[in-house]
């Protein structure tokens, strides 16, 4: 195989494209195939910094790990980072190039230029790897955006990629979604849609088979597999929409607490929450329960409160005041109870914010819990720092416009600590196992909990286990021979047109 490819599209957002793509990548690499992931355009606040200092979607970094290769900017050439309902920061080849409204982005001439860049990146990957597994975005049947599409059928047609459409049957209506997706594509686009993959099925597959047979009769396209529902596979999702909802809980299901107590972590579900996966390493620890909260009373029984990163630091600060959480946080700090601010959350904990870049509101008072003053710079900091804290080696990554001037406290990574209030710009620091255990011991002592971190939890090891589970799902429940032919040879010839279609 050389230069093979496949586009994994979905009937909707969150149909499972990211995890299916990762699963196919892990299955292929276990077969000895040199494979890489690709997503032409990603809209996400959950991003990552590559070793060369490029910002890409974290889902593509996870997929690169599934391929057992280092992520690069080629794997996600266009990243859109929402700054509100109407505009996004555009990151091109890992670097921010401007802020655009949705109408400006989709209505401008830059789409053709971006398509050229995207196709060049894909061609370079296909020239380097045996196969490139591409992930689409949303639905390929967004007919209002087809003219400017550079991530679904636009890339498939220009690169000659076969398309596999994933549908989430757990939501219901998967057959109508499959049929409607194909029927709303133009004749030229339909020729590339090879078939379907059912995701998140619960129950007896034999009961589904009559529907799959009818779907084949209606569309002339096969179903390439039925993946069963599995808990805990939503790793490195693109956005925080689901996890920010009240009542959502992330907790360890690996084993019971090592000590006598559990440790409760409350994460403030601030607006435009970014890199919410920072707390996944906490949730991976036996006995640590993580939940996302938006009311002050939900902080009462928390042993640790985390203020995560955000694309809107000033807006998040306003939200904390509006919700009454700012006062609850101040009372908590006065009582010496642990609080951790990460990136935007760190900036919020400071004394003063000067922002003429992100919110453009100028001078704003922070919560005043750390001796830090923040000034937003136009140039974005994108680095992969390595350091030491609590006597342990720490690795992380930084993605921020805010430049912090630390005026006191005890040094903590690039930030500081005052009592049990901690702040740093470093994302991913809690994935360093030794540091995470040391930090949790400090938190448990301050909270008066008889919690003991497990001595052998490896976050990297757990991540590898999850990726192998994804590979197992593909290997055990997909038609891998047919998938192989699809990746190597493209869409089958003679696929029928399903009316009504759509303009080309």
Tab-separated table of C-alpha atoms in Angstrom:
chain	number	residue	atom	x	y	z
A	1	UNK	CA	0.000	0.000	0.000
A	2	UNK	CA	1.235	3.505	-0.814
A	3	UNK	CA	-0.626	6.798	-0.530
A	4	UNK	CA	-3.946	5.135	0.323
A	5	UNK	CA	-6.651	7.151	2.000
A	6	UNK	CA	-10.115	7.331	3.479
A	7	UNK	CA	-12.420	10.102	4.706
A	8	UNK	CA	-14.440	9.262	7.818
A	9	UNK	CA	-17.533	11.476	7.681
A	10	UNK	CA	-20.508	11.537	10.033
A	11	UNK	CA	-24.247	12.017	9.847
A	12	UNK	CA	-23.898	14.637	12.592
A	13	UNK	CA	-21.355	16.225	14.864
A	14	UNK	CA	-20.362	13.840	17.669
A	15	UNK	CA	-21.377	10.765	15.664
A	16	UNK	CA	-18.027	9.232	16.555
A	17	UNK	CA	-15.788	10.363	13.686
A	18	UNK	CA	-12.803	11.144	15.922
A	19	UNK	CA	-12.764	7.832	17.765
A	20	UNK	CA	-13.512	5.787	14.632
A	21	UNK	CA	-10.651	7.530	12.851
A	22	UNK	CA	-8.368	6.795	15.808
A	23	UNK	CA	-9.556	3.186	15.880
A	24	UNK	CA	-8.848	2.658	12.179
A	25	UNK	CA	-5.428	4.261	12.648
A	26	UNK	CA	-4.557	1.980	15.579
A	27	UNK	CA	-5.839	-1.121	13.687
A	28	UNK	CA	-3.715	-0.229	10.658
A	29	UNK	CA	-0.534	0.479	12.604
A	30	UNK	CA	-0.894	-2.889	14.325
A	31	UNK	CA	-0.937	-4.424	10.844
A	32	UNK	CA	2.407	-2.801	10.105
A	33	UNK	CA	0.941	0.012	7.999
A	34	UNK	CA	2.630	3.412	8.196
A	35	UNK	CA	-0.406	5.633	8.758
A	36	UNK	CA	-1.170	9.255	9.640
A	37	UNK	CA	-4.358	11.155	10.624
A	38	UNK	CA	-5.647	14.283	8.909
A	39	UNK	CA	-8.422	16.807	9.465
A	40	UNK	CA	-8.440	19.661	7.013
A	41	UNK	CA	-10.421	22.063	9.190
A	42	UNK	CA	-11.219	21.686	12.849
A	43	UNK	CA	-13.443	23.878	15.014
A	44	UNK	CA	-12.327	23.299	18.573
A	45	UNK	CA	-11.201	24.947	21.783
A	46	UNK	CA	-9.442	21.747	22.810
A	47	UNK	CA	-6.059	22.135	21.146
A	48	UNK	CA	-2.484	20.910	21.474
A	49	UNK	CA	1.017	22.193	20.706
A	50	UNK	CA	3.304	20.093	18.517
A	51	UNK	CA	7.039	19.840	19.096
A	52	UNK	CA	7.672	22.456	16.407
A	53	UNK	CA	5.378	24.902	18.241
A	54	UNK	CA	2.265	24.570	16.068
A	55	UNK	CA	-1.271	24.582	17.467
A	56	UNK	CA	-3.594	21.827	16.208
A	57	UNK	CA	-6.779	20.153	17.380
A	58	UNK	CA	-6.151	17.836	20.300
A	59	UNK	CA	-8.205	15.107	18.592
A	60	UNK	CA	-5.596	14.977	15.813
A	61	UNK	CA	-2.809	14.768	18.400
A	62	UNK	CA	-4.654	11.809	19.940
A	63	UNK	CA	-5.033	10.205	16.503
A	64	UNK	CA	-1.314	10.692	15.849
A	65	UNK	CA	-0.682	8.823	19.088
A	66	UNK	CA	-2.957	6.071	17.774
A	67	UNK	CA	-0.627	5.963	14.740
A	68	UNK	CA	2.415	5.948	17.062
A	69	UNK	CA	3.852	9.052	15.420
A	70	UNK	CA	4.493	12.655	16.462
A	71	UNK	CA	1.684	15.103	15.579
A	72	UNK	CA	2.518	17.921	13.147
A	73	UNK	CA	0.733	20.944	11.719
A	74	UNK	CA	0.205	19.029	8.452
A	75	UNK	CA	-2.365	16.869	10.227
A	76	UNK	CA	-4.694	19.806	10.968
A	77	UNK	CA	-3.810	22.755	8.707
A	78	UNK	CA	-6.867	24.885	9.599
A	79	UNK	CA	-8.078	25.274	13.186
A	80	UNK	CA	-10.978	27.554	14.087
A	81	UNK	CA	-11.164	28.611	17.757
A	82	UNK	CA	-14.570	30.138	18.608
A	83	UNK	CA	-14.479	33.394	20.525
A	84	UNK	CA	-18.250	33.682	20.823
A	85	UNK	CA	-21.362	32.968	18.813
A	86	UNK	CA	-20.276	34.956	15.757
A	87	UNK	CA	-16.490	34.805	15.340
A	88	UNK	CA	-13.466	32.537	15.543
A	89	UNK	CA	-9.716	32.861	15.598
A	90	UNK	CA	-8.257	31.283	12.460
A	91	UNK	CA	-5.118	29.205	13.035
A	92	UNK	CA	-3.333	28.299	9.801
A	93	UNK	CA	-0.548	25.723	9.804
A	94	UNK	CA	-0.324	26.041	13.561
A	95	UNK	CA	-0.170	29.864	13.842
A	96	UNK	CA	-3.005	32.392	14.408
A	97	UNK	CA	-3.602	34.581	11.360
A	98	UNK	CA	-6.663	36.588	12.371
A	99	UNK	CA	-10.198	36.723	13.713
A	100	UNK	CA	-13.131	36.264	11.332
A	101	UNK	CA	-16.901	36.183	11.580
A	102	UNK	CA	-18.629	33.043	10.329
A	103	UNK	CA	-19.999	35.008	7.364
A	104	UNK	CA	-16.594	36.473	6.616
A	105	UNK	CA	-14.930	33.078	6.761
A	106	UNK	CA	-17.412	31.211	4.585
A	107	UNK	CA	-18.193	34.134	2.307
A	108	UNK	CA	-14.677	35.270	1.498
A	109	UNK	CA	-12.308	34.300	-1.281
A	110	UNK	CA	-9.846	32.831	1.184
A	111	UNK	CA	-11.627	29.453	1.033
A	112	UNK	CA	-10.012	28.652	-2.325
A	113	UNK	CA	-6.605	29.579	-0.929
A	114	UNK	CA	-7.241	27.453	2.146
A	115	UNK	CA	-8.321	24.540	-0.039
A	116	UNK	CA	-4.997	24.743	-1.859
A	117	UNK	CA	-3.098	24.707	1.442
A	118	UNK	CA	-5.188	21.814	2.764
A	119	UNK	CA	-4.652	19.733	-0.386
A	120	UNK	CA	-0.905	20.415	-0.307
A	121	UNK	CA	-0.719	19.188	3.302
A	122	UNK	CA	-2.718	16.074	2.487
A	123	UNK	CA	-0.566	15.357	-0.574
A	124	UNK	CA	2.587	15.674	1.524
A	125	UNK	CA	1.238	13.225	4.083
A	126	UNK	CA	0.127	10.777	1.380
A	127	UNK	CA	3.571	10.968	-0.141
A	128	UNK	CA	5.139	10.085	3.216
A	129	UNK	CA	2.757	7.477	4.635
A	130	UNK	CA	1.204	4.270	3.331
A	131	UNK	CA	-2.241	5.546	4.282
A	132	UNK	CA	-3.852	8.737	5.572
A	133	UNK	CA	-7.133	8.443	7.483
A	134	UNK	CA	-8.999	11.740	7.244
A	135	UNK	CA	-11.737	12.961	9.547
A	136	UNK	CA	-14.586	15.114	8.308
A	137	UNK	CA	-16.483	17.741	10.299
A	138	UNK	CA	-20.152	17.939	11.186
A	139	UNK	CA	-22.073	16.395	8.287
A	140	UNK	CA	-20.980	16.202	4.633
A	141	UNK	CA	-24.550	17.191	3.708
A	142	UNK	CA	-24.350	20.775	5.010
A	143	UNK	CA	-25.751	21.966	1.688
A	144	UNK	CA	-25.630	25.642	2.704
A	145	UNK	CA	-21.836	25.370	3.086
A	146	UNK	CA	-20.996	22.975	0.245
A	147	UNK	CA	-19.625	25.736	-2.005
A	148	UNK	CA	-16.935	26.612	0.530
A	149	UNK	CA	-16.411	23.120	1.980
A	150	UNK	CA	-12.770	22.190	2.501
A	151	UNK	CA	-13.188	19.436	5.086
A	152	UNK	CA	-15.835	16.975	3.867
A	153	UNK	CA	-16.814	16.340	0.238
A	154	UNK	CA	-14.706	19.271	-0.935
A	155	UNK	CA	-11.542	17.517	0.186
A	156	UNK	CA	-12.838	14.060	-0.797
A	157	UNK	CA	-13.571	15.085	-4.369
A	158	UNK	CA	-10.372	17.055	-4.870
A	159	UNK	CA	-8.205	14.294	-3.371
A	160	UNK	CA	-10.188	11.362	-4.768
A	161	UNK	CA	-10.895	9.917	-1.313
A	162	UNK	CA	-13.530	7.241	-0.633
A	163	UNK	CA	-15.962	8.235	2.121
A	164	UNK	CA	-17.249	6.141	5.020
A	165	UNK	CA	-20.237	7.691	6.814
A	166	UNK	CA	-20.511	7.047	10.580
A	167	UNK	CA	-23.877	7.217	12.336
A	168	UNK	CA	-24.642	7.149	16.080
A	169	UNK	CA	-27.487	4.656	16.467
A	170	UNK	CA	-27.761	5.409	20.190
A	171	UNK	CA	-29.391	8.718	19.239
A	172	UNK	CA	-32.008	7.015	17.079
A	173	UNK	CA	-32.896	7.674	13.448
A	174	UNK	CA	-29.651	6.293	12.061
A	175	UNK	CA	-31.196	4.759	8.904
A	176	UNK	CA	-32.923	8.008	7.950
A	177	UNK	CA	-29.668	9.860	8.691
A	178	UNK	CA	-27.624	7.549	6.447
A	179	UNK	CA	-30.123	7.720	3.579
A	180	UNK	CA	-30.657	11.469	3.891
A	181	UNK	CA	-26.931	12.179	4.009
A	182	UNK	CA	-26.354	10.434	0.684
A	183	UNK	CA	-29.540	11.786	-0.927
A	184	UNK	CA	-28.557	15.400	-0.191
A	185	UNK	CA	-25.209	15.102	-1.987
A	186	UNK	CA	-24.584	15.892	-5.622
A	187	UNK	CA	-24.120	13.037	-8.087
A	188	UNK	CA	-20.347	13.620	-8.213
A	189	UNK	CA	-20.111	13.540	-4.413
A	190	UNK	CA	-22.325	10.480	-4.094
A	191	UNK	CA	-19.896	8.489	-6.248
A	192	UNK	CA	-17.343	8.752	-3.444
A	193	UNK	CA	-19.632	7.617	-0.604
A	194	UNK	CA	-18.729	3.941	-0.318
A	195	UNK	CA	-20.926	2.996	2.610
A	196	UNK	CA	-21.756	3.243	6.292
A	197	UNK	CA	-20.513	2.372	9.777
A	198	UNK	CA	-22.979	2.071	12.648
A	199	UNK	CA	-21.618	3.353	15.960
A	200	UNK	CA	-22.742	2.817	19.593
A	201	UNK	CA	-25.089	-0.133	19.033
A	202	UNK	CA	-26.616	-1.822	22.087
A	203	UNK	CA	-28.192	-5.259	21.833
A	204	UNK	CA	-28.421	-8.134	19.386
A	205	UNK	CA	-26.907	-7.261	16.007
A	206	UNK	CA	-29.119	-9.830	14.262
A	207	UNK	CA	-32.110	-7.585	15.013
A	208	UNK	CA	-30.412	-4.794	13.074
A	209	UNK	CA	-29.602	-6.838	9.984
A	210	UNK	CA	-32.995	-6.471	8.214
A	211	UNK	CA	-32.573	-2.689	8.402
A	212	UNK	CA	-29.023	-2.899	7.045
A	213	UNK	CA	-30.266	-5.057	4.176
A	214	UNK	CA	-32.996	-2.528	3.366
A	215	UNK	CA	-30.470	0.317	3.558
A	216	UNK	CA	-28.311	-1.535	1.027
A	217	UNK	CA	-31.326	-2.022	-1.216
A	218	UNK	CA	-32.204	1.670	-1.026
A	219	UNK	CA	-28.701	3.073	-1.502
A	220	UNK	CA	-26.653	0.306	-3.139
A	221	UNK	CA	-24.077	0.769	-0.385
A	222	UNK	CA	-22.818	-1.706	2.199
A	223	UNK	CA	-22.459	-1.221	5.939
A	224	UNK	CA	-18.821	-1.781	6.849
A	225	UNK	CA	-19.454	-2.644	10.478
A	226	UNK	CA	-21.581	-2.249	13.600
A	227	UNK	CA	-19.563	-1.019	16.568
A	228	UNK	CA	-20.998	-1.814	20.008
A	229	UNK	CA	-21.548	0.832	22.645
A	230	UNK	CA	-18.542	1.124	24.955
A	231	UNK	CA	-18.175	3.420	27.971
A	232	UNK	CA	-15.109	5.609	28.359
A	233	UNK	CA	-14.075	5.925	24.711
A	234	UNK	CA	-14.764	9.664	24.294
A	235	UNK	CA	-11.118	10.627	24.585
A	236	UNK	CA	-9.952	14.123	23.589
A	237	UNK	CA	-13.256	15.337	22.223
A	238	UNK	CA	-13.233	18.469	20.113
A	239	UNK	CA	-15.223	20.698	22.424
A	240	UNK	CA	-16.523	20.981	25.949
A	241	UNK	CA	-20.224	21.172	25.119
A	242	UNK	CA	-21.201	17.894	26.734
A	243	UNK	CA	-18.806	17.953	29.668
A	244	UNK	CA	-19.756	21.507	30.596
A	245	UNK	CA	-23.392	20.555	31.214
A	246	UNK	CA	-24.392	20.472	34.866
A	247	UNK	CA	-24.421	17.062	36.437
A	248	UNK	CA	-21.866	15.545	34.101
A	249	UNK	CA	-19.428	13.475	36.112
A	250	UNK	CA	-16.097	11.996	35.188
A	251	UNK	CA	-14.850	9.423	37.619
A	252	UNK	CA	-12.415	6.560	37.755
A	253	UNK	CA	-13.876	3.113	37.110
A	254	UNK	CA	-10.492	1.402	37.242
A	255	UNK	CA	-10.384	0.467	40.933
A	256	UNK	CA	-11.554	1.696	44.362
A	257	UNK	CA	-9.605	4.299	46.364
A	258	UNK	CA	-6.280	3.221	47.781
A	259	UNK	CA	-6.872	5.231	50.957
A	260	UNK	CA	-9.994	5.516	53.071
A	261	UNK	CA	-11.459	8.577	51.335
A	262	UNK	CA	-12.285	9.681	47.826
A	263	UNK	CA	-11.149	13.105	46.615
A	264	UNK	CA	-13.791	15.355	45.064
A	265	UNK	CA	-12.791	17.756	42.284
A	266	UNK	CA	-15.148	20.481	41.041
A	267	UNK	CA	-14.325	22.080	37.677
A	268	UNK	CA	-15.944	25.458	36.993
A	269	UNK	CA	-17.822	25.123	33.695
A	270	UNK	CA	-16.797	28.584	32.483
A	271	UNK	CA	-17.799	29.964	29.068
A	272	UNK	CA	-15.596	29.061	26.073
A	273	UNK	CA	-13.886	26.438	28.206
A	274	UNK	CA	-10.731	25.196	26.502
A	275	UNK	CA	-8.509	22.180	27.042
A	276	UNK	CA	-10.997	20.685	29.480
A	277	UNK	CA	-9.132	17.384	29.013
A	278	UNK	CA	-6.556	18.751	31.484
A	279	UNK	CA	-8.669	17.165	34.236
A	280	UNK	CA	-8.817	13.729	32.583
A	281	UNK	CA	-5.571	12.804	34.338
A	282	UNK	CA	-7.238	13.553	37.684
A	283	UNK	CA	-10.271	11.447	36.751
A	284	UNK	CA	-7.932	8.584	35.845
A	285	UNK	CA	-6.790	8.295	39.464
A	286	UNK	CA	-8.628	5.666	41.547
A	287	UNK	CA	-10.735	7.452	44.113
A	288	UNK	CA	-10.804	10.847	42.380
A	289	UNK	CA	-14.273	12.022	41.321
A	290	UNK	CA	-14.414	14.919	38.843
A	291	UNK	CA	-17.540	16.911	38.085
A	292	UNK	CA	-18.270	20.117	36.182
A	293	UNK	CA	-20.215	22.733	38.140
A	294	UNK	CA	-21.883	26.104	37.629
A	295	UNK	CA	-23.364	26.986	41.040
A	296	UNK	CA	-21.604	28.218	44.203
A	297	UNK	CA	-23.190	25.587	46.452
A	298	UNK	CA	-21.552	22.882	44.341
A	299	UNK	CA	-18.150	23.999	45.618
A	300	UNK	CA	-19.055	23.289	49.249
A	301	UNK	CA	-17.982	19.638	49.385
A	302	UNK	CA	-15.179	19.909	46.809
A	303	UNK	CA	-11.675	19.103	48.021
A	304	UNK	CA	-10.191	20.837	44.972
A	305	UNK	CA	-11.702	23.448	42.662
A	306	UNK	CA	-10.219	23.824	39.182
A	307	UNK	CA	-10.709	26.899	36.997
A	308	UNK	CA	-9.772	25.599	33.547
A	309	UNK	CA	-8.549	27.360	30.441
A	310	UNK	CA	-10.825	29.534	28.348
A	311	UNK	CA	-10.802	31.384	25.032
A	312	UNK	CA	-12.531	34.294	26.822
A	313	UNK	CA	-10.759	35.121	30.072
A	314	UNK	CA	-12.646	38.371	30.745
A	315	UNK	CA	-16.009	36.830	29.825
A	316	UNK	CA	-15.293	33.865	32.124
A	317	UNK	CA	-14.413	36.269	34.937
A	318	UNK	CA	-17.727	38.083	34.414
A	319	UNK	CA	-19.555	34.747	34.439
A	320	UNK	CA	-17.979	33.747	37.749
A	321	UNK	CA	-19.289	36.997	39.257
A	322	UNK	CA	-22.734	36.593	37.649
A	323	UNK	CA	-23.117	33.034	38.946
A	324	UNK	CA	-21.939	33.871	42.470
A	325	UNK	CA	-18.928	31.610	42.046
A	326	UNK	CA	-16.426	34.449	42.451
A	327	UNK	CA	-17.581	35.056	46.024
A	328	UNK	CA	-17.548	31.326	46.773
A	329	UNK	CA	-13.997	31.085	45.450
A	330	UNK	CA	-12.866	34.022	47.589
A	331	UNK	CA	-14.357	32.418	50.700
A	332	UNK	CA	-12.684	29.162	49.805
A	333	UNK	CA	-9.260	30.778	49.427
A	334	UNK	CA	-9.695	32.642	52.731
A	335	UNK	CA	-10.331	29.262	54.391
A	336	UNK	CA	-7.133	27.814	52.895
A	337	UNK	CA	-8.953	25.278	50.730
A	338	UNK	CA	-7.270	24.179	47.448
A	339	UNK	CA	-7.910	26.009	44.153
A	340	UNK	CA	-6.027	25.415	40.889
A	341	UNK	CA	-6.162	27.830	37.946
A	342	UNK	CA	-4.894	26.642	34.559
A	343	UNK	CA	-4.093	29.090	31.733
A	344	UNK	CA	-7.131	31.406	31.546
A	345	UNK	CA	-8.113	30.162	34.995
A	346	UNK	CA	-4.676	31.215	36.272
A	347	UNK	CA	-5.138	34.678	34.745
A	348	UNK	CA	-8.544	35.007	36.417
A	349	UNK	CA	-6.964	34.340	39.823
A	350	UNK	CA	-4.588	37.275	39.379
A	351	UNK	CA	-4.922	40.891	40.513
A	352	UNK	CA	-5.201	42.713	37.206
A	353	UNK	CA	-5.851	41.949	33.518
A	354	UNK	CA	-5.041	44.292	30.640
A	355	UNK	CA	-6.772	42.950	27.535
A	356	UNK	CA	-6.771	44.850	24.228
A	357	UNK	CA	-6.502	41.612	22.207
A	358	UNK	CA	-9.060	38.955	23.181
A	359	UNK	CA	-12.023	40.868	24.665
A	360	UNK	CA	-10.642	44.357	23.870
A	361	UNK	CA	-12.174	45.727	27.083
A	362	UNK	CA	-8.913	47.091	28.451
A	363	UNK	CA	-8.231	47.045	32.203
A	364	UNK	CA	-10.133	44.597	34.405
A	365	UNK	CA	-9.636	43.529	38.021
A	366	UNK	CA	-9.022	39.810	38.538
A	367	UNK	CA	-10.147	37.865	41.594
A	368	UNK	CA	-7.003	38.989	43.441
A	369	UNK	CA	-6.070	35.580	44.818
A	370	UNK	CA	-2.575	35.450	43.327
A	371	UNK	CA	0.040	38.272	43.040
A	372	UNK	CA	-0.098	38.257	39.234
A	373	UNK	CA	-0.721	40.928	36.619
A	374	UNK	CA	-1.624	39.825	33.091
A	375	UNK	CA	-1.206	41.731	29.844
A	376	UNK	CA	-2.569	40.258	26.622
A	377	UNK	CA	-0.039	40.257	23.765
A	378	UNK	CA	-0.954	39.972	20.086
A	379	UNK	CA	1.580	37.205	19.614
A	380	UNK	CA	0.393	33.857	20.971
A	381	UNK	CA	2.681	31.785	23.199
A	382	UNK	CA	2.912	28.232	21.807
A	383	UNK	CA	5.510	26.129	23.609
A	384	UNK	CA	6.152	22.671	25.090
A	385	UNK	CA	7.906	23.454	28.407
A	386	UNK	CA	9.602	20.969	30.720
A	387	UNK	CA	10.277	21.775	34.363
A	388	UNK	CA	10.009	20.636	37.966
A	389	UNK	CA	7.443	21.135	40.706
A	390	UNK	CA	6.965	19.486	44.099
A	391	UNK	CA	10.220	17.650	43.474
A	392	UNK	CA	8.925	15.956	40.341
A	393	UNK	CA	9.595	16.371	36.615
A	394	UNK	CA	6.716	18.008	34.734
A	395	UNK	CA	5.931	18.326	31.017
A	396	UNK	CA	3.229	20.539	29.583
A	397	UNK	CA	2.203	22.818	26.746
A	398	UNK	CA	1.254	26.499	26.616
A	399	UNK	CA	-1.381	28.184	24.414
A	400	UNK	CA	-2.134	31.765	25.461
A	401	UNK	CA	-2.018	35.457	24.563
A	402	UNK	CA	-1.809	36.568	28.189
A	403	UNK	CA	1.654	37.362	29.548
A	404	UNK	CA	1.842	36.986	33.332
A	405	UNK	CA	4.016	39.128	35.578
A	406	UNK	CA	4.342	37.220	38.847
A	407	UNK	CA	4.984	39.520	41.809
A	408	UNK	CA	5.265	37.076	44.687
A	409	UNK	CA	4.222	33.771	46.126
A	410	UNK	CA	6.107	30.498	45.773
A	411	UNK	CA	7.194	29.659	42.181
A	412	UNK	CA	4.985	26.979	40.608
A	413	UNK	CA	5.872	25.971	37.037
A	414	UNK	CA	5.568	29.303	35.170
A	415	UNK	CA	3.124	30.704	37.733
A	416	UNK	CA	2.965	30.775	41.502
A	417	UNK	CA	1.370	29.385	44.612
A	418	UNK	CA	0.062	31.224	47.663
A	419	UNK	CA	-1.046	28.845	50.383
A	420	UNK	CA	-3.379	26.363	48.711
A	421	UNK	CA	-4.069	28.570	45.667
A	422	UNK	CA	-2.098	27.455	42.635
A	423	UNK	CA	-1.804	28.972	39.156
A	424	UNK	CA	0.015	28.037	35.943
A	425	UNK	CA	-0.282	28.468	32.187
A	426	UNK	CA	0.808	24.870	31.640
A	427	UNK	CA	-1.787	22.570	30.129
A	428	UNK	CA	-1.207	18.842	30.470
A	429	UNK	CA	0.967	19.097	33.582
A	430	UNK	CA	-1.259	16.668	35.486
A	431	UNK	CA	-0.446	13.960	32.941
A	432	UNK	CA	3.031	13.746	34.532
A	433	UNK	CA	2.399	10.875	36.938
A	434	UNK	CA	4.874	11.702	39.716
A	435	UNK	CA	3.833	15.358	39.832
A	436	UNK	CA	0.124	14.501	39.798
A	437	UNK	CA	0.563	12.165	42.775
A	438	UNK	CA	2.562	14.785	44.699
A	439	UNK	CA	-0.047	17.453	43.950
A	440	UNK	CA	-2.925	15.216	45.051
A	441	UNK	CA	-1.131	14.416	48.291
A	442	UNK	CA	-0.897	18.167	48.981
A	443	UNK	CA	-4.572	18.636	48.167
A	444	UNK	CA	-5.645	15.699	50.320
A	445	UNK	CA	-3.623	16.969	53.284
A	446	UNK	CA	-5.083	20.475	52.950
A	447	UNK	CA	-8.605	19.066	52.610
A	448	UNK	CA	-8.193	16.723	55.567
A	449	UNK	CA	-8.959	13.691	53.442
A	450	UNK	CA	-7.431	10.268	54.011
A	451	UNK	CA	-6.882	9.925	50.299
A	452	UNK	CA	-3.813	8.143	48.967
A	453	UNK	CA	-2.830	8.346	45.257
A	454	UNK	CA	-2.329	4.965	43.629
A	455	UNK	CA	1.411	4.305	43.314
A	456	UNK	CA	1.246	2.859	39.807
A	457	UNK	CA	-1.296	4.834	37.795
A	458	UNK	CA	0.211	5.645	34.404
A	459	UNK	CA	-1.815	8.156	32.431
A	460	UNK	CA	0.157	7.407	29.264
A	461	UNK	CA	-0.435	3.697	29.830
A	462	UNK	CA	-4.173	4.234	30.290
A	463	UNK	CA	-4.271	6.296	27.106
A	464	UNK	CA	-2.539	3.482	25.217
A	465	UNK	CA	-5.071	0.999	26.596
A	466	UNK	CA	-7.925	3.213	25.372
A	467	UNK	CA	-6.409	3.486	21.911
A	468	UNK	CA	-5.958	-0.279	21.781
A	469	UNK	CA	-9.614	-0.690	22.741
A	470	UNK	CA	-10.529	1.498	19.772
A	471	UNK	CA	-8.344	-0.620	17.517
A	472	UNK	CA	-9.992	-3.753	18.921
A	473	UNK	CA	-13.457	-2.362	18.099
A	474	UNK	CA	-12.481	-1.943	14.440
A	475	UNK	CA	-10.690	-5.284	14.253
A	476	UNK	CA	-13.519	-7.231	15.881
A	477	UNK	CA	-16.644	-5.465	14.616
A	478	UNK	CA	-15.796	-3.937	11.218
A	479	UNK	CA	-15.279	-5.642	7.872
A	480	UNK	CA	-11.545	-5.015	7.862
A	481	UNK	CA	-10.954	-6.738	4.511
A	482	UNK	CA	-13.477	-4.386	2.877
A	483	UNK	CA	-11.985	-1.403	4.740
A	484	UNK	CA	-8.530	-2.357	3.489
A	485	UNK	CA	-9.772	-2.465	-0.128
A	486	UNK	CA	-11.471	0.892	0.350
A	487	UNK	CA	-8.314	2.560	1.684
A	488	UNK	CA	-6.128	1.003	-0.985
A	489	UNK	CA	-8.352	1.197	-4.084
A	490	UNK	CA	-10.973	3.882	-3.454
A	491	UNK	CA	-14.765	3.811	-3.646
A	492	UNK	CA	-16.403	0.949	-5.578
A	493	UNK	CA	-17.390	1.710	-9.152
A	494	UNK	CA	-21.030	1.952	-10.230
A	495	UNK	CA	-22.544	3.218	-6.987
A	496	UNK	CA	-26.104	4.391	-7.759
A	497	UNK	CA	-27.328	7.974	-7.574
A	498	UNK	CA	-29.931	8.587	-4.865
A	499	UNK	CA	-32.344	11.431	-5.683
A	500	UNK	CA	-32.950	14.272	-5.140
A	501	UNK	CA	-29.250	15.081	-4.835
A	502	UNK	CA	-27.972	18.640	-4.519
A	503	UNK	CA	-26.215	21.170	-6.724
A	504	UNK	CA	-22.601	20.244	-7.432
